[in-house]
JSON list of C-alpha atoms in Angstrom, two decimals:
[
{"chain": "K", "resi": 120, "resn": "UNK", "atom": "CA", "xyz": [-16.31, -40.99, -7.18]},
{"chain": "K", "resi": 121, "resn": "UNK", "atom": "CA", "xyz": [-20.07, -39.99, -5.81]},
{"chain": "K", "resi": 122, "resn": "UNK", "atom": "CA", "xyz": [-19.75, -38.85, -2.36]},
{"chain": "K", "resi": 123, "resn": "UNK", "atom": "CA", "xyz": [-22.04, -38.31, 0.44]},
{"chain": "K", "resi": 124, "resn": "UNK", "atom": "CA", "xyz": [-21.33, -34.67, 2.30]},
{"chain": "K", "resi": 125, "resn": "UNK", "atom": "CA", "xyz": [-22.48, -34.60, 5.82]},
{"chain": "K", "resi": 126, "resn": "UNK", "atom": "CA", "xyz": [-22.93, -31.11, 7.34]},
{"chain": "K", "resi": 127, "resn": "UNK", "atom": "CA", "xyz": [-23.60, -30.50, 11.02]},
{"chain": "K", "resi": 128, "resn": "UNK", "atom": "CA", "xyz": [-25.60, -27.54, 11.59]},
{"chain": "K", "resi": 129, "resn": "UNK", "atom": "CA", "xyz": [-24.12, -24.01, 12.78]},
{"chain": "K", "resi": 130, "resn": "UNK", "atom": "CA", "xyz": [-24.27, -23.40, 16.45]},
{"chain": "K", "resi": 131, "resn": "UNK", "atom": "CA", "xyz": [-26.80, -22.57, 18.88]},
{"chain": "K", "resi": 132, "resn": "UNK", "atom": "CA", "xyz": [-26.60, -21.37, 22.29]},
{"chain": "K", "resi": 133, "resn": "UNK", "atom": "CA", "xyz": [-27.21, -24.93, 23.34]},
{"chain": "K", "resi": 134, "resn": "UNK", "atom": "CA", "xyz": [-24.06, -25.59, 21.64]},
{"chain": "K", "resi": 135, "resn": "UNK", "atom": "CA", "xyz": [-22.37, -23.11, 23.05]},
{"chain": "K", "resi": 136, "resn": "UNK", "atom": "CA", "xyz": [-22.90, -24.25, 26.66]},
{"chain": "K", "resi": 137, "resn": "UNK", "atom": "CA", "xyz": [-22.95, -27.96, 25.46]},
{"chain": "K", "resi": 138, "resn": "UNK", "atom": "CA", "xyz": [-26.35, -29.02, 26.99]},
{"chain": "K", "resi": 139, "resn": "UNK", "atom": "CA", "xyz": [-28.32, -32.04, 25.83]},
{"chain": "K", "resi": 140, "resn": "UNK", "atom": "CA", "xyz": [-31.23, -31.07, 23.65]},
{"chain": "K", "resi": 141, "resn": "UNK", "atom": "CA", "xyz": [-34.52, -32.76, 24.49]},
{"chain": "K", "resi": 142, "resn": "UNK", "atom": "CA", "xyz": [-35.01, -33.84, 20.89]},
{"chain": "K", "resi": 143, "resn": "UNK", "atom": "CA", "xyz": [-38.20, -31.58, 20.83]},
{"chain": "K", "resi": 144, "resn": "UNK", "atom": "CA", "xyz": [-36.55, -28.00, 21.61]},
{"chain": "K", "resi": 145, "resn": "UNK", "atom": "CA", "xyz": [-35.97, -26.13, 18.67]},
{"chain": "K", "resi": 146, "resn": "UNK", "atom": "CA", "xyz": [-33.64, -23.11, 18.74]},
{"chain": "K", "resi": 147, "resn": "UNK", "atom": "CA", "xyz": [-32.39, -20.90, 16.49]},
{"chain": "K", "resi": 148, "resn": "UNK", "atom": "CA", "xyz": [-28.84, -20.17, 15.14]},
{"chain": "K", "resi": 149, "resn": "UNK", "atom": "CA", "xyz": [-26.82, -17.66, 17.32]},
{"chain": "K", "resi": 150, "resn": "UNK", "atom": "CA", "xyz": [-25.03, -14.97, 15.18]},
{"chain": "K", "resi": 151, "resn": "UNK", "atom": "CA", "xyz": [-21.66, -16.40, 15.29]},
{"chain": "K", "resi": 152, "resn": "UNK", "atom": "CA", "xyz": [-23.89, -19.29, 14.20]},
{"chain": "K", "resi": 153, "resn": "UNK", "atom": "CA", "xyz": [-25.18, -17.51, 11.05]},
{"chain": "K", "resi": 154, "resn": "UNK", "atom": "CA", "xyz": [-21.69, -16.40, 10.01]},
{"chain": "K", "resi": 155, "resn": "UNK", "atom": "CA", "xyz": [-20.54, -19.90, 10.40]},
{"chain": "K", "resi": 156, "resn": "UNK", "atom": "CA", "xyz": [-23.49, -21.05, 8.06]},
{"chain": "K", "resi": 157, "resn": "UNK", "atom": "CA", "xyz": [-22.29, -18.36, 5.61]},
{"chain": "K", "resi": 158, "resn": "UNK", "atom": "CA", "xyz": [-19.11, -19.59, 5.44]},
{"chain": "K", "resi": 159, "resn": "UNK", "atom": "CA", "xyz": [-19.85, -22.93, 4.61]},
{"chain": "K", "resi": 160, "resn": "UNK", "atom": "CA", "xyz": [-21.48, -21.78, 1.30]},
{"chain": "K", "resi": 161, "resn": "UNK", "atom": "CA", "xyz": [-18.19, -21.33, -0.80]},
{"chain": "K", "resi": 162, "resn": "UNK", "atom": "CA", "xyz": [-17.30, -24.90, 0.20]},
{"chain": "K", "resi": 163, "resn": "UNK", "atom": "CA", "xyz": [-20.72, -26.49, -0.61]},
{"chain": "K", "resi": 164, "resn": "UNK", "atom": "CA", "xyz": [-21.21, -24.72, -3.80]},
{"chain": "K", "resi": 165, "resn": "UNK", "atom": "CA", "xyz": [-19.47, -27.57, -5.89]},
{"chain": "K", "resi": 166, "resn": "UNK", "atom": "CA", "xyz": [-22.36, -29.76, -4.61]},
{"chain": "K", "resi": 167, "resn": "UNK", "atom": "CA", "xyz": [-25.48, -27.89, -5.39]},
{"chain": "K", "resi": 168, "resn": "UNK", "atom": "CA", "xyz": [-26.40, -30.25, -8.25]},
{"chain": "K", "resi": 169, "resn": "UNK", "atom": "CA", "xyz": [-26.46, -32.72, -5.52]},
{"chain": "K", "resi": 170, "resn": "UNK", "atom": "CA", "xyz": [-29.45, -34.35, -3.87]},
{"chain": "K", "resi": 171, "resn": "UNK", "atom": "CA", "xyz": [-29.83, -32.65, -0.43]},
{"chain": "K", "resi": 172, "resn": "UNK", "atom": "CA", "xyz": [-31.81, -33.61, 2.44]},
{"chain": "K", "resi": 173, "resn": "UNK", "atom": "CA", "xyz": [-31.95, -31.91, 5.61]},
{"chain": "K", "resi": 174, "resn": "UNK", "atom": "CA", "xyz": [-33.73, -32.49, 8.79]},
{"chain": "K", "resi": 175, "resn": "UNK", "atom": "CA", "xyz": [-36.57, -30.03, 9.90]},
{"chain": "K", "resi": 176, "resn": "UNK", "atom": "CA", "xyz": [-35.31, -28.80, 12.62]},
{"chain": "K", "resi": 177, "resn": "UNK", "atom": "CA", "xyz": [-35.10, -24.88, 12.47]},
{"chain": "K", "resi": 178, "resn": "UNK", "atom": "CA", "xyz": [-31.18, -24.52, 13.08]},
{"chain": "K", "resi": 179, "resn": "UNK", "atom": "CA", "xyz": [-30.22, -27.50, 9.95]},
{"chain": "K", "resi": 180, "resn": "UNK", "atom": "CA", "xyz": [-32.74, -25.45, 8.05]},
{"chain": "K", "resi": 181, "resn": "UNK", "atom": "CA", "xyz": [-31.32, -21.92, 8.58]},
{"chain": "K", "resi": 182, "resn": "UNK", "atom": "CA", "xyz": [-27.99, -23.50, 8.02]},
{"chain": "K", "resi": 183, "resn": "UNK", "atom": "CA", "xyz": [-28.83, -25.12, 4.73]},
{"chain": "K", "resi": 184, "resn": "UNK", "atom": "CA", "xyz": [-30.71, -21.82, 3.63]},
{"chain": "K", "resi": 185, "resn": "UNK", "atom": "CA", "xyz": [-27.63, -19.53, 4.77]},
{"chain": "K", "resi": 186, "resn": "UNK", "atom": "CA", "xyz": [-25.21, -22.18, 2.90]},
{"chain": "K", "resi": 187, "resn": "UNK", "atom": "CA", "xyz": [-26.91, -21.64, -0.42]},
{"chain": "K", "resi": 188, "resn": "UNK", "atom": "CA", "xyz": [-28.43, -24.92, -0.45]},
{"chain": "K", "resi": 189, "resn": "UNK", "atom": "CA", "xyz": [-32.11, -25.97, -1.75]},
{"chain": "K", "resi": 190, "resn": "UNK", "atom": "CA", "xyz": [-32.95, -28.80, 0.35]},
{"chain": "K", "resi": 191, "resn": "UNK", "atom": "CA", "xyz": [-35.91, -31.55, 0.82]},
{"chain": "K", "resi": 192, "resn": "UNK", "atom": "CA", "xyz": [-36.78, -32.11, 4.25]},
{"chain": "K", "resi": 193, "resn": "UNK", "atom": "CA", "xyz": [-36.25, -35.78, 5.79]},
{"chain": "K", "resi": 194, "resn": "UNK", "atom": "CA", "xyz": [-37.81, -36.51, 9.46]},
{"chain": "K", "resi": 195, "resn": "UNK", "atom": "CA", "xyz": [-35.61, -39.29, 9.39]},
{"chain": "K", "resi": 196, "resn": "UNK", "atom": "CA", "xyz": [-32.53, -36.91, 9.93]},
{"chain": "K", "resi": 197, "resn": "UNK", "atom": "CA", "xyz": [-34.21, -35.20, 12.92]},
{"chain": "K", "resi": 198, "resn": "UNK", "atom": "CA", "xyz": [-32.02, -34.94, 16.31]},
{"chain": "K", "resi": 199, "resn": "UNK", "atom": "CA", "xyz": [-31.35, -37.89, 18.26]},
{"chain": "K", "resi": 200, "resn": "UNK", "atom": "CA", "xyz": [-34.96, -37.58, 21.01]},
{"chain": "K", "resi": 201, "resn": "UNK", "atom": "CA", "xyz": [-32.95, -38.37, 23.86]},
{"chain": "K", "resi": 202, "resn": "UNK", "atom": "CA", "xyz": [-35.99, -36.45, 26.03]},
{"chain": "K", "resi": 203, "resn": "UNK", "atom": "CA", "xyz": [-33.46, -35.84, 29.12]},
{"chain": "K", "resi": 204, "resn": "UNK", "atom": "CA", "xyz": [-34.09, -33.70, 31.57]},
{"chain": "K", "resi": 205, "resn": "UNK", "atom": "CA", "xyz": [-33.84, -30.15, 30.32]},
{"chain": "K", "resi": 206, "resn": "UNK", "atom": "CA", "xyz": [-30.44, -28.64, 30.70]},
{"chain": "K", "resi": 207, "resn": "UNK", "atom": "CA", "xyz": [-28.41, -31.96, 30.94]},
{"chain": "K", "resi": 208, "resn": "UNK", "atom": "CA", "xyz": [-24.84, -30.73, 30.53]},
{"chain": "K", "resi": 209, "resn": "UNK", "atom": "CA", "xyz": [-22.74, -33.01, 28.36]},
{"chain": "K", "resi": 210, "resn": "UNK", "atom": "CA", "xyz": [-20.01, -33.27, 30.79]},
{"chain": "K", "resi": 211, "resn": "UNK", "atom": "CA", "xyz": [-22.07, -34.90, 33.18]},
{"chain": "K", "resi": 212, "resn": "UNK", "atom": "CA", "xyz": [-22.44, -38.08, 31.02]},
{"chain": "K", "resi": 213, "resn": "UNK", "atom": "CA", "xyz": [-26.03, -38.51, 32.23]},
{"chain": "K", "resi": 214, "resn": "UNK", "atom": "CA", "xyz": [-24.71, -40.19, 35.43]},
{"chain": "K", "resi": 215, "resn": "UNK", "atom": "CA", "xyz": [-26.29, -37.55, 37.76]},
{"chain": "K", "resi": 216, "resn": "UNK", "atom": "CA", "xyz": [-29.78, -38.39, 39.34]},
{"chain": "K", "resi": 217, "resn": "UNK", "atom": "CA", "xyz": [-32.36, -38.79, 38.28]},
{"chain": "K", "resi": 218, "resn": "UNK", "atom": "CA", "xyz": [-30.87, -39.84, 34.70]},
{"chain": "K", "resi": 219, "resn": "UNK", "atom": "CA", "xyz": [-28.01, -42.28, 35.37]},
{"chain": "K", "resi": 220, "resn": "UNK", "atom": "CA", "xyz": [-27.78, -42.92, 31.73]},
{"chain": "K", "resi": 221, "resn": "UNK", "atom": "CA", "xyz": [-25.27, -43.09, 29.03]},
{"chain": "K", "resi": 222, "resn": "UNK", "atom": "CA", "xyz": [-26.80, -42.16, 25.79]},
{"chain": "K", "resi": 223, "resn": "UNK", "atom": "CA", "xyz": [-24.10, -43.98, 23.78]},
{"chain": "K", "resi": 224, "resn": "UNK", "atom": "CA", "xyz": [-24.64, -47.20, 25.59]},
{"chain": "K", "resi": 225, "resn": "UNK", "atom": "CA", "xyz": [-27.54, -49.42, 24.46]},
{"chain": "K", "resi": 226, "resn": "UNK", "atom": "CA", "xyz": [-27.36, -51.57, 27.17]},
{"chain": "K", "resi": 227, "resn": "UNK", "atom": "CA", "xyz": [-28.10, -49.52, 29.62]},
{"chain": "K", "resi": 228, "resn": "UNK", "atom": "CA", "xyz": [-31.70, -47.34, 30.04]},
{"chain": "K", "resi": 229, "resn": "UNK", "atom": "CA", "xyz": [-33.34, -45.61, 33.10]},
{"chain": "K", "resi": 230, "resn": "UNK", "atom": "CA", "xyz": [-37.17, -44.50, 33.59]},
{"chain": "K", "resi": 231, "resn": "UNK", "atom": "CA", "xyz": [-35.44, -41.22, 33.06]},
{"chain": "K", "resi": 232, "resn": "UNK", "atom": "CA", "xyz": [-34.63, -41.25, 29.54]},
{"chain": "K", "resi": 233, "resn": "UNK", "atom": "CA", "xyz": [-37.66, -42.10, 27.74]},
{"chain": "K", "resi": 234, "resn": "UNK", "atom": "CA", "xyz": [-36.54, -41.10, 24.08]},
{"chain": "K", "resi": 235, "resn": "UNK", "atom": "CA", "xyz": [-34.94, -43.05, 21.58]},
{"chain": "K", "resi": 236, "resn": "UNK", "atom": "CA", "xyz": [-31.94, -45.54, 22.98]},
{"chain": "K", "resi": 237, "resn": "UNK", "atom": "CA", "xyz": [-29.23, -46.20, 20.82]},
{"chain": "K", "resi": 238, "resn": "UNK", "atom": "CA", "xyz": [-30.55, -49.13, 18.93]},
{"chain": "K", "resi": 239, "resn": "UNK", "atom": "CA", "xyz": [-33.52, -46.83, 18.02]},
{"chain": "K", "resi": 240, "resn": "UNK", "atom": "CA", "xyz": [-31.67, -44.29, 16.25]},
{"chain": "K", "resi": 241, "resn": "UNK", "atom": "CA", "xyz": [-29.02, -46.62, 14.94]},
{"chain": "K", "resi": 242, "resn": "UNK", "atom": "CA", "xyz": [-31.86, -47.98, 12.99]},
{"chain": "K", "resi": 243, "resn": "UNK", "atom": "CA", "xyz": [-32.74, -44.39, 11.60]},
{"chain": "K", "resi": 244, "resn": "UNK", "atom": "CA", "xyz": [-29.81, -43.86, 10.56]},
{"chain": "K", "resi": 245, "resn": "UNK", "atom": "CA", "xyz": [-29.16, -47.16, 8.66]},
{"chain": "K", "resi": 246, "resn": "UNK", "atom": "CA", "xyz": [-32.52, -46.19, 6.85]},
{"chain": "K", "resi": 247, "resn": "UNK", "atom": "CA", "xyz": [-30.90, -42.74, 6.09]},
{"chain": "K", "resi": 248, "resn": "UNK", "atom": "CA", "xyz": [-27.96, -44.57, 4.64]},
{"chain": "K", "resi": 249, "resn": "UNK", "atom": "CA", "xyz": [-30.02, -47.32, 2.67]},
{"chain": "K", "resi": 250, "resn": "UNK", "atom": "CA", "xyz": [-31.56, -43.99, 1.05]},
{"chain": "K", "resi": 251, "resn": "UNK", "atom": "CA", "xyz": [-28.14, -42.38, 0.35]},
{"chain": "K", "resi": 252, "resn": "UNK", "atom": "CA", "xyz": [-26.89, -45.50, -1.51]},
{"chain": "K", "resi": 253, "resn": "UNK", "atom": "CA", "xyz": [-29.73, -45.60, -3.58]},
{"chain": "K", "resi": 254, "resn": "UNK", "atom": "CA", "xyz": [-29.41, -41.56, -4.45]},
{"chain": "K", "resi": 255, "resn": "UNK", "atom": "CA", "xyz": [-25.78, -42.34, -5.19]},
{"chain": "K", "resi": 256, "resn": "UNK", "atom": "CA", "xyz": [-26.20, -45.40, -7.68]},
{"chain": "K", "resi": 257, "resn": "UNK", "atom": "CA", "xyz": [-28.39, -42.74, -9.42]},
{"chain": "K", "resi": 258, "resn": "UNK", "atom": "CA", "xyz": [-25.10, -40.85, -10.16]},
{"chain": "K", "resi": 259, "resn": "UNK", "atom": "CA", "xyz": [-25.56, -37.75, -7.88]},
{"chain": "K", "resi": 260, "resn": "UNK", "atom": "CA", "xyz": [-23.83, -36.64, -4.88]},
{"chain": "K", "resi": 261, "resn": "UNK", "atom": "CA", "xyz": [-25.92, -36.80, -1.50]},
{"chain": "K", "resi": 262, "resn": "UNK", "atom": "CA", "xyz": [-25.55, -33.56, 1.07]},
{"chain": "K", "resi": 263, "resn": "UNK", "atom": "CA", "xyz": [-27.30, -34.53, 4.62]},
{"chain": "K", "resi": 264, "resn": "UNK", "atom": "CA", "xyz": [-27.45, -31.42, 6.51]},
{"chain": "K", "resi": 265, "resn": "UNK", "atom": "CA", "xyz": [-28.18, -32.36, 10.30]},
{"chain": "K", "resi": 266, "resn": "UNK", "atom": "CA", "xyz": [-27.30, -33.02, 13.64]},
{"chain": "K", "resi": 267, "resn": "UNK", "atom": "CA", "xyz": [-24.07, -33.70, 15.39]},
{"chain": "K", "resi": 268, "resn": "UNK", "atom": "CA", "xyz": [-24.22, -37.24, 16.93]},
{"chain": "K", "resi": 269, "resn": "UNK", "atom": "CA", "xyz": [-26.62, -38.29, 14.11]},
{"chain": "K", "resi": 270, "resn": "UNK", "atom": "CA", "xyz": [-23.80, -37.64, 11.96]},
{"chain": "K", "resi": 271, "resn": "UNK", "atom": "CA", "xyz": [-21.32, -39.21, 13.82]},
{"chain": "K", "resi": 272, "resn": "UNK", "atom": "CA", "xyz": [-23.62, -42.60, 14.23]},
{"chain": "K", "resi": 273, "resn": "UNK", "atom": "CA", "xyz": [-23.75, -42.71, 10.00]},
{"chain": "K", "resi": 274, "resn": "UNK", "atom": "CA", "xyz": [-20.24, -42.27, 9.63]},
{"chain": "K", "resi": 275, "resn": "UNK", "atom": "CA", "xyz": [-19.75, -45.09, 12.32]},
{"chain": "K", "resi": 276, "resn": "UNK", "atom": "CA", "xyz": [-22.33, -47.00, 10.58]},
{"chain": "K", "resi": 277, "resn": "UNK", "atom": "CA", "xyz": [-21.01, -46.55, 7.11]},
{"chain": "K", "resi": 278, "resn": "UNK", "atom": "CA", "xyz": [-17.66, -47.79, 8.14]},
{"chain": "K", "resi": 279, "resn": "UNK", "atom": "CA", "xyz": [-19.34, -51.14, 9.24]},
{"chain": "K", "resi": 280, "resn": "UNK", "atom": "CA", "xyz": [-18.63, -49.88, 12.97]},
{"chain": "K", "resi": 281, "resn": "UNK", "atom": "CA", "xyz": [-20.97, -50.10, 15.87]},
{"chain": "K", "resi": 282, "resn": "UNK", "atom": "CA", "xyz": [-23.04, -46.94, 16.42]},
{"chain": "K", "resi": 283, "resn": "UNK", "atom": "CA", "xyz": [-21.16, -46.47, 19.45]},
{"chain": "K", "resi": 284, "resn": "UNK", "atom": "CA", "xyz": [-18.18, -45.73, 18.17]},
{"chain": "K", "resi": 285, "resn": "UNK", "atom": "CA", "xyz": [-19.69, -42.46, 17.10]},
{"chain": "K", "resi": 286, "resn": "UNK", "atom": "CA", "xyz": [-18.93, -41.48, 20.27]},
{"chain": "K", "resi": 287, "resn": "UNK", "atom": "CA", "xyz": [-14.75, -41.08, 19.28]},
{"chain": "K", "resi": 288, "resn": "UNK", "atom": "CA", "xyz": [-15.70, -39.14, 16.57]},
{"chain": "K", "resi": 289, "resn": "UNK", "atom": "CA", "xyz": [-15.52, -35.19, 17.75]},
{"chain": "K", "resi": 290, "resn": "UNK", "atom": "CA", "xyz": [-17.55, -33.00, 15.41]},
{"chain": "K", "resi": 291, "resn": "UNK", "atom": "CA", "xyz": [-17.54, -29.02, 15.25]},
{"chain": "K", "resi": 292, "resn": "UNK", "atom": "CA", "xyz": [-20.68, -27.10, 14.49]},
{"chain": "K", "resi": 293, "resn": "UNK", "atom": "CA", "xyz": [-20.62, -26.05, 11.20]},
{"chain": "K", "resi": 294, "resn": "UNK", "atom": "CA", "xyz": [-18.47, -28.90, 9.70]},
{"chain": "K", "resi": 295, "resn": "UNK", "atom": "CA", "xyz": [-18.53, -31.24, 6.73]},
{"chain": "K", "resi": 296, "resn": "UNK", "atom": "CA", "xyz": [-17.35, -34.29, 6.19]},
{"chain": "K", "resi": 297, "resn": "UNK", "atom": "CA", "xyz": [-17.17, -36.73, 3.05]},
{"chain": "K", "resi": 298, "resn": "UNK", "atom": "CA", "xyz": [-18.13, -40.54, 2.92]},
{"chain": "K", "resi": 299, "resn": "UNK", "atom": "CA", "xyz": [-17.58, -42.37, -0.29]},
{"chain": "K", "resi": 300, "resn": "UNK", "atom": "CA", "xyz": [-16.49, -45.99, -1.32]},
{"chain": "K", "resi": 301, "resn": "UNK", "atom": "CA", "xyz": [-12.80, -45.80, -2.08]},
{"chain": "K", "resi": 302, "resn": "UNK", "atom": "CA", "xyz": [-10.77, -48.90, -3.33]},
{"chain": "K", "resi": 303, "resn": "UNK", "atom": "CA", "xyz": [-14.40, -50.93, -3.10]},
{"chain": "K", "resi": 304, "resn": "UNK", "atom": "CA", "xyz": [-14.57, -50.26, 0.43]},
{"chain": "K", "resi": 305, "resn": "UNK", "atom": "CA", "xyz": [-16.92, -47.76, 2.44]},
{"chain": "K", "resi": 306, "resn": "UNK", "atom": "CA", "xyz": [-14.36, -44.90, 3.48]},
{"chain": "K", "resi": 307, "resn": "UNK", "atom": "CA", "xyz": [-14.13, -41.55, 5.16]},
{"chain": "K", "resi": 308, "resn": "UNK", "atom": "CA", "xyz": [-12.68, -39.23, 3.16]},
{"chain": "K", "resi": 309, "resn": "UNK", "atom": "CA", "xyz": [-12.65, -36.26, 5.07]},
{"chain": "K", "resi": 310, "resn": "UNK", "atom": "CA", "xyz": [-14.02, -35.15, 8.53]},
{"chain": "K", "resi": 311, "resn": "UNK", "atom": "CA", "xyz": [-14.67, -32.10, 10.60]},
{"chain": "K", "resi": 312, "resn": "UNK", "atom": "CA", "xyz": [-13.67, -29.54, 8.57]},
{"chain": "K", "resi": 313, "resn": "UNK", "atom": "CA", "xyz": [-15.00, -26.05, 9.27]},
{"chain": "K", "resi": 314, "resn": "UNK", "atom": "CA", "xyz": [-14.52, -23.02, 7.59]},
{"chain": "K", "resi": 315, "resn": "UNK", "atom": "CA", "xyz": [-15.15, -20.99, 10.52]},
{"chain": "K", "resi": 316, "resn": "UNK", "atom": "CA", "xyz": [-11.85, -22.77, 11.84]},
{"chain": "K", "resi": 317, "resn": "UNK", "atom": "CA", "xyz": [-9.76, -23.90, 8.93]},
{"chain": "K", "resi": 318, "resn": "UNK", "atom": "CA", "xyz": [-8.15, -21.67, 6.32]},
{"chain": "K", "resi": 319, "resn": "UNK", "atom": "CA", "xyz": [-7.91, -24.55, 3.52]},
{"chain": "K", "resi": 320, "resn": "UNK", "atom": "CA", "xyz": [-10.69, -25.25, 1.69]},
{"chain": "K", "resi": 321, "resn": "UNK", "atom": "CA", "xyz": [-12.11, -28.04, 0.62]},
{"chain": "K", "resi": 322, "resn": "UNK", "atom": "CA", "xyz": [-11.19, -29.36, -3.03]},
{"chain": "K", "resi": 323, "resn": "UNK", "atom": "CA", "xyz": [-13.20, -29.36, -6.05]},
{"chain": "K", "resi": 324, "resn": "UNK", "atom": "CA", "xyz": [-14.21, -32.69, -7.49]},
{"chain": "K", "resi": 325, "resn": "UNK", "atom": "CA", "xyz": [-11.45, -34.19, -9.60]},
{"chain": "K", "resi": 326, "resn": "UNK", "atom": "CA", "xyz": [-11.44, -35.10, -13.30]},
{"chain": "K", "resi": 327, "resn": "UNK", "atom": "CA", "xyz": [-10.04, -38.79, -13.75]},
{"chain": "K", "resi": 328, "resn": "UNK", "atom": "CA", "xyz": [-6.66, -37.67, -14.75]},
{"chain": "K", "resi": 329, "resn": "UNK", "atom": "CA", "xyz": [-6.32, -35.02, -11.60]},
{"chain": "K", "resi": 330, "resn": "UNK", "atom": "CA", "xyz": [-7.10, -37.93, -9.61]},
{"chain": "K", "resi": 331, "resn": "UNK", "atom": "CA", "xyz": [-4.16, -39.72, -10.52]},
{"chain": "K", "resi": 332, "resn": "UNK", "atom": "CA", "xyz": [-1.99, -37.21, -8.97]},
{"chain": "K", "resi": 333, "resn": "UNK", "atom": "CA", "xyz": [-0.89, -36.74, -5.17]},
{"chain": "K", "resi": 334, "resn": "UNK", "atom": "CA", "xyz": [-3.15, -34.20, -3.39]},
{"chain": "K", "resi": 335, "resn": "UNK", "atom": "CA", "xyz": [-3.38, -32.94, -0.07]},
{"chain": "K", "resi": 336, "resn": "UNK", "atom": "CA", "xyz": [-6.65, -33.75, 1.84]},
{"chain": "K", "resi": 337, "resn": "UNK", "atom": "CA", "xyz": [-7.96, -30.67, 3.69]},
{"chain": "K", "resi": 338, "resn": "UNK", "atom": "CA", "xyz": [-10.99, -32.39, 4.79]},
{"chain": "K", "resi": 339, "resn": "UNK", "atom": "CA", "xyz": [-9.26, -34.09, 7.96]},
{"chain": "K", "resi": 340, "resn": "UNK", "atom": "CA", "xyz": [-8.01, -30.88, 9.14]},
{"chain": "K", "resi": 341, "resn": "UNK", "atom": "CA", "xyz": [-8.79, -30.07, 12.64]}
]
């Protein structure tokens, strides 16, 4: 079963404070984030022969390198460019002036939010998934090292859901999700597994005989 492995970059100071990026800022990992990224290495080792694509952002590139992945960079995996007022906090929900804009609501847009709206970033996510499907058809897994909200949209779209459904998919830093076609349906095999929080490792790829045996999935922890 070929898989798309989704890797969110490790912690930055803005993740710790739950602050929106403008999409143009490029913060480095915190010391804790560097440790998170290193801990990803053993769990991603089985995918090192996969086709690895990475956001060009420093935090994503550093995560891939510290996790032992050699990646090609793709501008399509860049951060969602909200371009909100600097320092805008996630808990505010973009309701405070001058923004008054929910980034997950494609029907709302304000003059203060001049970046990508939801339909625009969704089109980019759909393009990435199209590329990933072609790579899977070539017989290789695909690893995407990118950003939290983009991963949430990629997952929703893979499952055939509206992009806004990604708002309900909570995601840690330095976490791993797994997408595949299971029983002829696009499926979610694992979500939000973070070796910095979860003790059980991700399972190694199975042989057909092993796949027939009942197993406990660690990828849904958290």
